[in-house]
mmCIF file of C-alpha atoms in Angstrom:
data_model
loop_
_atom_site.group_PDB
_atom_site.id
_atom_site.type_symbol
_atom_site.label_atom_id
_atom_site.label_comp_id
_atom_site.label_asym_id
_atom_site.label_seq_id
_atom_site.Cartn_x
_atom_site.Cartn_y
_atom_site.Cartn_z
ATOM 1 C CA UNK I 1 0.000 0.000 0.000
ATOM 2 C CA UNK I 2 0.587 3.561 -0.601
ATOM 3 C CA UNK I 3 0.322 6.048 2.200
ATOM 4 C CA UNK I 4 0.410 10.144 2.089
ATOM 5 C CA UNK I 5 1.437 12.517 4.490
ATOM 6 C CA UNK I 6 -0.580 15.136 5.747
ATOM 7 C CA UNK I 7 1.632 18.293 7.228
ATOM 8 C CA UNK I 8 1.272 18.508 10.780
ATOM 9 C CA UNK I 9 1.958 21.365 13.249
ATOM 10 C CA UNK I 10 3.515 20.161 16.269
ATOM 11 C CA UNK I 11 3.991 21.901 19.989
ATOM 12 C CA UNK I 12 6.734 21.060 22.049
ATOM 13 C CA UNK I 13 8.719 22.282 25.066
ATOM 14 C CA UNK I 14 12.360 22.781 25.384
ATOM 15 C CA UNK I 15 13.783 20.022 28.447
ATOM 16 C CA UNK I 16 15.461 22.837 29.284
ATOM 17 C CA UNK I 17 14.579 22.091 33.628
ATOM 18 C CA UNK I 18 14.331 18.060 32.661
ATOM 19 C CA UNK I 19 15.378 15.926 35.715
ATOM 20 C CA UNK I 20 13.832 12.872 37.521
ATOM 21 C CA UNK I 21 13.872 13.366 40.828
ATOM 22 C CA UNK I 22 10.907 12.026 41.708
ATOM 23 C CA UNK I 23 8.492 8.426 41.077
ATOM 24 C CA UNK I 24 5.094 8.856 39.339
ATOM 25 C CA UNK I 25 5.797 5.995 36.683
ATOM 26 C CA UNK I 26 7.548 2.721 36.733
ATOM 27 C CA UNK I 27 10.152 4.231 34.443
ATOM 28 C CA UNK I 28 11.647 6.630 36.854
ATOM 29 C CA UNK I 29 14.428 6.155 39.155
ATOM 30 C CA UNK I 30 15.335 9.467 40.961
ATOM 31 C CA UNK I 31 17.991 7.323 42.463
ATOM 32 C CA UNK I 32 19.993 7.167 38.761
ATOM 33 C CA UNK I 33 21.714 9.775 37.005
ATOM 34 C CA UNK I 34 20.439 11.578 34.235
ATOM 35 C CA UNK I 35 22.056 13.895 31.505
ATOM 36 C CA UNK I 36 20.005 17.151 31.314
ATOM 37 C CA UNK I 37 22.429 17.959 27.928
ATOM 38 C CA UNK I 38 21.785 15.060 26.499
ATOM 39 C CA UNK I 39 18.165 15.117 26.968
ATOM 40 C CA UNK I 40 18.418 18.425 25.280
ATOM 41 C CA UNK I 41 20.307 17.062 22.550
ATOM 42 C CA UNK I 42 18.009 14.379 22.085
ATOM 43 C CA UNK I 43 15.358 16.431 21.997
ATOM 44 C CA UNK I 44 16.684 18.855 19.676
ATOM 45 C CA UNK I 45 17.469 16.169 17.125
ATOM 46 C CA UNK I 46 13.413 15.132 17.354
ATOM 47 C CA UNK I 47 12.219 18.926 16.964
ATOM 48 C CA UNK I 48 14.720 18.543 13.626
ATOM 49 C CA UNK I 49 13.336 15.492 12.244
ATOM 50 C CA UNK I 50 9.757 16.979 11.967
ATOM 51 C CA UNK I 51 11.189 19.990 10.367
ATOM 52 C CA UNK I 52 12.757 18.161 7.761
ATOM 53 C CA UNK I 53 9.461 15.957 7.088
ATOM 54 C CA UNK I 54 8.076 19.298 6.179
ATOM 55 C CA UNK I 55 5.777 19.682 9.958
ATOM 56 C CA UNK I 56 5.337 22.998 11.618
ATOM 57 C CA UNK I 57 7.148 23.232 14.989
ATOM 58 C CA UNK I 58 5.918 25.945 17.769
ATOM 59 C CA UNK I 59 7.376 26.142 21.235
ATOM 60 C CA UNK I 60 5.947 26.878 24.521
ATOM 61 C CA UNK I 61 8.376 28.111 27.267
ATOM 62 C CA UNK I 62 9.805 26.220 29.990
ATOM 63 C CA UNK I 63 9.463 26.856 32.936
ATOM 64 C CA UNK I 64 11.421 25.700 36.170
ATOM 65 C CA UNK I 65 10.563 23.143 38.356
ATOM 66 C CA UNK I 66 8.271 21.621 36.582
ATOM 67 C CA UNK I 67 10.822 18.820 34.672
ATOM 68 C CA UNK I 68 8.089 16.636 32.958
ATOM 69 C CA UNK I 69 6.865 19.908 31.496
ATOM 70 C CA UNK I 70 8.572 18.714 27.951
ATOM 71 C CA UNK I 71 6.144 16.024 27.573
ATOM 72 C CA UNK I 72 4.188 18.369 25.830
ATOM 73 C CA UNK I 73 1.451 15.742 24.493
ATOM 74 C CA UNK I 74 -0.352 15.933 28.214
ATOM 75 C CA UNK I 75 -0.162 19.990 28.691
ATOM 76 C CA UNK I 76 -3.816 19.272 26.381
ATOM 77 C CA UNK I 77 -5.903 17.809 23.578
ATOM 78 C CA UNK I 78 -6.998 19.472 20.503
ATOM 79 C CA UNK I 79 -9.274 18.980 17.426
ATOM 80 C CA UNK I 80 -11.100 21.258 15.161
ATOM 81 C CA UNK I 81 -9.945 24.262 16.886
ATOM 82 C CA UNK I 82 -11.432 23.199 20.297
ATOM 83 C CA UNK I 83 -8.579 22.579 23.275
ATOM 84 C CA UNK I 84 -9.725 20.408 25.955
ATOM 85 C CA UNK I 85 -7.093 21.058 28.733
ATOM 86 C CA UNK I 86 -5.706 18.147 31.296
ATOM 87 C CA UNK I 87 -5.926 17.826 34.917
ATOM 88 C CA UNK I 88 -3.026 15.452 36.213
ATOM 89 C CA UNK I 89 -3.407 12.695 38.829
ATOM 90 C CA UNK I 90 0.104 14.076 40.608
ATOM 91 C CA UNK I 91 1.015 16.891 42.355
ATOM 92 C CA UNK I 92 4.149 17.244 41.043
ATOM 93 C CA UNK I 93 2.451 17.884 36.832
ATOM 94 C CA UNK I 94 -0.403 19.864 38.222
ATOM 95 C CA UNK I 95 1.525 23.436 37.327
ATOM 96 C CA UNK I 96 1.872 22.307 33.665
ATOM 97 C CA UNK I 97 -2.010 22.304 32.760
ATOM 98 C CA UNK I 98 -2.420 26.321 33.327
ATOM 99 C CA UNK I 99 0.945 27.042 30.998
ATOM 100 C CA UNK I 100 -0.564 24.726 28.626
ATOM 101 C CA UNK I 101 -4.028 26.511 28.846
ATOM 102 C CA UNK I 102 -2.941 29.597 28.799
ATOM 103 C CA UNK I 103 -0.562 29.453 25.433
ATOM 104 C CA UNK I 104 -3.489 28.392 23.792
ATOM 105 C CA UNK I 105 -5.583 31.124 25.473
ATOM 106 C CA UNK I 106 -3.243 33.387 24.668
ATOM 107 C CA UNK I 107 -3.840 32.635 20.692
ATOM 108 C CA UNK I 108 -7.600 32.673 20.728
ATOM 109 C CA UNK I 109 -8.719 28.908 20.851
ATOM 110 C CA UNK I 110 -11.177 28.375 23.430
ATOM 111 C CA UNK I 111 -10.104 25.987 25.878
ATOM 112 C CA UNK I 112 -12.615 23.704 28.352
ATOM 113 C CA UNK I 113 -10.854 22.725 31.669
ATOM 114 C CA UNK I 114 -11.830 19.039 32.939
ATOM 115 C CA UNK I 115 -13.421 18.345 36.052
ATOM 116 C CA UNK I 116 -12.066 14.844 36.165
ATOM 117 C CA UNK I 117 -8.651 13.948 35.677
ATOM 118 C CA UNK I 118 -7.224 13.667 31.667
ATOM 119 C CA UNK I 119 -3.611 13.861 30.753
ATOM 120 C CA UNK I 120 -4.184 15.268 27.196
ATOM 121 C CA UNK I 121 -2.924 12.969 24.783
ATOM 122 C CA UNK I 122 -1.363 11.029 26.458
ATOM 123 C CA UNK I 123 -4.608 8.535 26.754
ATOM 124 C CA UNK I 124 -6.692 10.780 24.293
ATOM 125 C CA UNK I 125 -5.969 10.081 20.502
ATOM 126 C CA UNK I 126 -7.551 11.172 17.572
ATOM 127 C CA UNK I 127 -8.048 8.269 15.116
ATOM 128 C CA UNK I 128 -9.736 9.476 12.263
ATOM 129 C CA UNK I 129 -12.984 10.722 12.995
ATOM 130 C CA UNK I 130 -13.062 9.124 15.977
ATOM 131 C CA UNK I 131 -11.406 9.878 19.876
ATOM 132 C CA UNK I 132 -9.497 6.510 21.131
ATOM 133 C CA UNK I 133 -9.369 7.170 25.082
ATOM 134 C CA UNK I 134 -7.404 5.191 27.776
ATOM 135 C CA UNK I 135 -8.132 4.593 30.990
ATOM 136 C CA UNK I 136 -7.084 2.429 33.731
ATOM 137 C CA UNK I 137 -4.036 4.322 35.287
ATOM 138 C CA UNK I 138 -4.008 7.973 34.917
ATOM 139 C CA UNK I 139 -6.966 9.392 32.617
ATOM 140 C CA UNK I 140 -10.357 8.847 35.033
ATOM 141 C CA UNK I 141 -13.131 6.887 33.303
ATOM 142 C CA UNK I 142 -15.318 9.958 33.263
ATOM 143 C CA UNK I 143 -13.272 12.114 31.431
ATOM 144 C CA UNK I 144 -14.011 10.376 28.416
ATOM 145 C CA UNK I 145 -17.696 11.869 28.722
ATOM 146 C CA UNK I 146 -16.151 15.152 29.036
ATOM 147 C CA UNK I 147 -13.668 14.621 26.067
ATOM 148 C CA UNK I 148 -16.764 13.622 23.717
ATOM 149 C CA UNK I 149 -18.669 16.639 24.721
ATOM 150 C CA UNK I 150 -15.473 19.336 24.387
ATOM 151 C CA UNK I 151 -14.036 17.904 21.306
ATOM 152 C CA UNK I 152 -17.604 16.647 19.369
ATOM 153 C CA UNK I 153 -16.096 13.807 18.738
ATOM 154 C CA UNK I 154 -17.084 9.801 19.116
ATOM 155 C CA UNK I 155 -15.308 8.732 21.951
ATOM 156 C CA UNK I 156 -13.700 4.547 22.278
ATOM 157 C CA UNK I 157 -13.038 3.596 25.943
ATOM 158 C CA UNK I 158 -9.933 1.022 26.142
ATOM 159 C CA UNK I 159 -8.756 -0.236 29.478
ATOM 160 C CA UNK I 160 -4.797 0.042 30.227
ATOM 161 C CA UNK I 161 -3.899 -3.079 32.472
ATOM 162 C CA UNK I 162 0.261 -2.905 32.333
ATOM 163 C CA UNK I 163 1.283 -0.383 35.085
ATOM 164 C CA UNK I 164 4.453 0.239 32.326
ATOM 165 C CA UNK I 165 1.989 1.156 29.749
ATOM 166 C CA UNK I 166 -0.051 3.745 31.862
ATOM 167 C CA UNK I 167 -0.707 6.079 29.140
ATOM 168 C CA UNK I 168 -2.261 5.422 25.743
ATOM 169 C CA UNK I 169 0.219 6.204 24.092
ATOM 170 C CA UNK I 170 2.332 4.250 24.961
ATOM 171 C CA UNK I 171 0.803 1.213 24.432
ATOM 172 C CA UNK I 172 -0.396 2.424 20.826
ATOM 173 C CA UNK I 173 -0.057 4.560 17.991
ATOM 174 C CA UNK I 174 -2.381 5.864 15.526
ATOM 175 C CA UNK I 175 -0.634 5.480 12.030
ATOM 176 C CA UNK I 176 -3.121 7.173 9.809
ATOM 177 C CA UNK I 177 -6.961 7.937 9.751
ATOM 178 C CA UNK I 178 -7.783 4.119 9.452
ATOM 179 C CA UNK I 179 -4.954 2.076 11.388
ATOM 180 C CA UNK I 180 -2.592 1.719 14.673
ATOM 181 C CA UNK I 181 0.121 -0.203 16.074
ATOM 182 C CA UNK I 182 -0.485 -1.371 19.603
ATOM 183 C CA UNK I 183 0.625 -3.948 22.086
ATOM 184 C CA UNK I 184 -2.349 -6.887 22.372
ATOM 185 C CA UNK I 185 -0.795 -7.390 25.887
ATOM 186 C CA UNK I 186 -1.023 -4.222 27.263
ATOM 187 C CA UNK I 187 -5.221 -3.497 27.279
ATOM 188 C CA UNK I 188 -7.693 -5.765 28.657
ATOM 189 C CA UNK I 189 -9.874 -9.142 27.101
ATOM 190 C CA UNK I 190 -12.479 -6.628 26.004
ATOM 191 C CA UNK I 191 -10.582 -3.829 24.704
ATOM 192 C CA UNK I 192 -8.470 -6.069 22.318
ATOM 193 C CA UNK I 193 -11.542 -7.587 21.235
ATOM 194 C CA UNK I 194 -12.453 -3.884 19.949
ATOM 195 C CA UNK I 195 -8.878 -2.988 18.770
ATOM 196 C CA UNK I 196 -9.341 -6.085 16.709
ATOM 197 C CA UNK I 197 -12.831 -4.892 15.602
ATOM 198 C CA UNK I 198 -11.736 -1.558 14.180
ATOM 199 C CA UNK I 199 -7.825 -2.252 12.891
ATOM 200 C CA UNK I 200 -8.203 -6.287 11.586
ATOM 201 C CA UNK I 201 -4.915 -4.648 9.913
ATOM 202 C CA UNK I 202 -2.966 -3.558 12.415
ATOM 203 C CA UNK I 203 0.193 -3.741 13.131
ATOM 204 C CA UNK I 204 1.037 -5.465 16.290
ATOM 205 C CA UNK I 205 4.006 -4.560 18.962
ATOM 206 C CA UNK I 206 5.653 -6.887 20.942
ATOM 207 C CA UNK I 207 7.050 -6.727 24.197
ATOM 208 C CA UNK I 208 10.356 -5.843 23.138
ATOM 209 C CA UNK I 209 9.263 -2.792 21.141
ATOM 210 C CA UNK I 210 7.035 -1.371 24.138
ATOM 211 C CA UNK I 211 10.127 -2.095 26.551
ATOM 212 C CA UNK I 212 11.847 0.711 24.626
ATOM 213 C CA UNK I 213 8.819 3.051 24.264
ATOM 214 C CA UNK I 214 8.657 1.845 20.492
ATOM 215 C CA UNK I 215 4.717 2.647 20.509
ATOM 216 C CA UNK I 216 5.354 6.427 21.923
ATOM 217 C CA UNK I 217 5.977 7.023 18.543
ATOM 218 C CA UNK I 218 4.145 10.148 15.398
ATOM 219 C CA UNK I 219 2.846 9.394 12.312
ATOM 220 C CA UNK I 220 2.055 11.734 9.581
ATOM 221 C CA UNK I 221 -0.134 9.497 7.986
ATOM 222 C CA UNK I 222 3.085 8.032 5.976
ATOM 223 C CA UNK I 223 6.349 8.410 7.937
ATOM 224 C CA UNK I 224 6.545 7.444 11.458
ATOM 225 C CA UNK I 225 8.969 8.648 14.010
ATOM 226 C CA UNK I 226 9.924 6.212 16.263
ATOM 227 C CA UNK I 227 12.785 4.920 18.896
ATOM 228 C CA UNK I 228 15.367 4.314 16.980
ATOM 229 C CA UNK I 229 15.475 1.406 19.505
ATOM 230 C CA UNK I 230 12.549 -0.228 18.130
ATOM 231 C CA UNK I 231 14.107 -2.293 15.740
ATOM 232 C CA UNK I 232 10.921 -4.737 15.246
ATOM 233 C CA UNK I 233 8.575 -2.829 15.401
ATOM 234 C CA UNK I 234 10.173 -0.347 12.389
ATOM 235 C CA UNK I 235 10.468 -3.495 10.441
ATOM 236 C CA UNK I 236 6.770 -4.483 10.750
ATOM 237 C CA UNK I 237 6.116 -1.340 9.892
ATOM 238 C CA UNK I 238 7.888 -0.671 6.457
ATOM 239 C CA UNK I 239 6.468 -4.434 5.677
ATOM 240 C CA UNK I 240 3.082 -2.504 6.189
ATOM 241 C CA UNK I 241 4.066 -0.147 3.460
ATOM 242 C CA UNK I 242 5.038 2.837 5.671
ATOM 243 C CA UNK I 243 8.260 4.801 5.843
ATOM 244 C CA UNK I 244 10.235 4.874 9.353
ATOM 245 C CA UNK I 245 12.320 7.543 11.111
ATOM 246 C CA UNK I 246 14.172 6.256 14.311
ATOM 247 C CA UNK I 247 14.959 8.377 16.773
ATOM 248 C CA UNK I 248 17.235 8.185 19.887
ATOM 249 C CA UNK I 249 15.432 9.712 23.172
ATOM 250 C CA UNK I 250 16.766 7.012 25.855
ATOM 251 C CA UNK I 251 17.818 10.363 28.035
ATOM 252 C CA UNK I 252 13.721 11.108 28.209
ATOM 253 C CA UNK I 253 12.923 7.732 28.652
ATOM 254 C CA UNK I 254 13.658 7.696 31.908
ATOM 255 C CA UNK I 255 11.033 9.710 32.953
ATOM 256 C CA UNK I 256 8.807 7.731 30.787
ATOM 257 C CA UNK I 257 8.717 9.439 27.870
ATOM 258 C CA UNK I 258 9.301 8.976 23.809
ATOM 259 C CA UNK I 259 9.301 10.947 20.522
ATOM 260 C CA UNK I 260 4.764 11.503 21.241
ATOM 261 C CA UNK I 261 5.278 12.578 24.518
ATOM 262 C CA UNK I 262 7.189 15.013 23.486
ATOM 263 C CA UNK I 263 4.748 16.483 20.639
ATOM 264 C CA UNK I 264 1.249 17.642 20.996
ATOM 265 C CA UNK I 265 -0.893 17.900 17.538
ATOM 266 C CA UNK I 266 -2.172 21.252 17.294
ATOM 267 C CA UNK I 267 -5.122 21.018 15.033
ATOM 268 C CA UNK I 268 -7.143 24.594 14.346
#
């Protein structure tokens, strides 16, 4: 098959303040070092790579102590010109949903603020014409309600069950308005039974690929930009006809984050 690419304006956030010094995710150890230039470098290479596949790239400034702040893709949710904007589970996040809200405030999109808590998309994706939503860890049940009635959009509940997989998004990737990759392992009996429903085509992760954050990956509909560490996974997916970028964020990845963490979809 032949896939096209649909340019794609991107926000992301300089790790200018990144650390891990504290535990909200399996991934992090505040006990281990960590390379703040590297991260940067890392980084810096990503916000490249979409720049040279022809995407848009705005910024939104850092600001200190708030390290997980670069994970851009839970600071909100957008489609259509509407911003639904996040409420985290932890304490130490909860300062990143106003900056988010407020750079989009600040350029005239209306933005609804959650009652319940929703970590952007991190466990909200937009699949076509449709809103695939994750729950089970982070993202409350009821903010799915709330997303559909924001964003206008049908909303698909899936159940996360893999503490290492507490986002969506990193248990699966939306490809292009009709398909995903995803790890079978990583949802529940019921909400594999509806993956299989809507993508009989899709191209499946194993555990090796989600062990590297190999599904925290961003598609334009024909390239995808993925851990460079991900070796299956980017093989399965050129055999599925689409083109691969790999990327090297390890440095991030130990706060739990990949190449979609780092970039939220801003869609006017």
């Amino acid at each position: 098959m032949t896939f096209s690419a649909t340019p794609r304006r991107y926000l992301m956030c300089r790790p200018t303040h990144f650390a891990v010094t504290y535990r909200i995710n399996p991934w992090m150890d505040p006990t281990a070092p960590y390379d703040n230039a590297l991260a940067i470098s890392q980084w810096e290479t990503l916000r490249q790579t979409y720049l040279d596949l022809g995407h848009t790239v705005e910024l939104i400034e850092p600001l200190p102590g708030l390290p997980d702040m670069v994970f851009a893709a839970n600071g909100a949710t957008m489609v259509d010109g509407r911003v639904l904007g996040v409420q985290f589970r932890d304490a130490e996040r909860a300062d990143e949903a106003p900056a988010y809200a407020a750079w989009f405030t600040e350029r005239g999109y209306p933005v609804s603020m959650p009652k319940h808590t929703n970590e952007g998309e991190g466990d909200l994706l937009l699949a076509g014409d449709i809103m695939l939503a994750g729950t089970g860890f982070r993202t409350a049940h009821a903010a799915h309600a709330e997303t559909q009635e924001a964003l206008q959009r049908p909303v698909i509940t899936l159940q996360l069950v893999d503490p290492a997989y507490y986002h969506l998004d990193t248990a699966l990737c939306v490809l292009d308005d009709t398909n995903v990759a995803y790890l079978p392992e990583a949802f529940s009996p019921g909400s594999q039974a509806v993956l299989r429903q809507l993508y009989p085509h899709a191209v499946l992760a194993d555990r090796a690929d989600a062990a590297v954050l190999g599904l925290n990956a961003v598609s334009d509909g024909r390239t995808v930009v993925l851990p460079v560490q991900a070796t299956h996974l980017a093989a399965a997916l050129r055999e599925a006809g689409y083109q691969t970028v790999g990327v090297d964020v390890s440095e991030l990845r130990k706060a739990g984050g990949g190449p979609k963490c780092c970039t939220l979809e801003v869609r006017p």
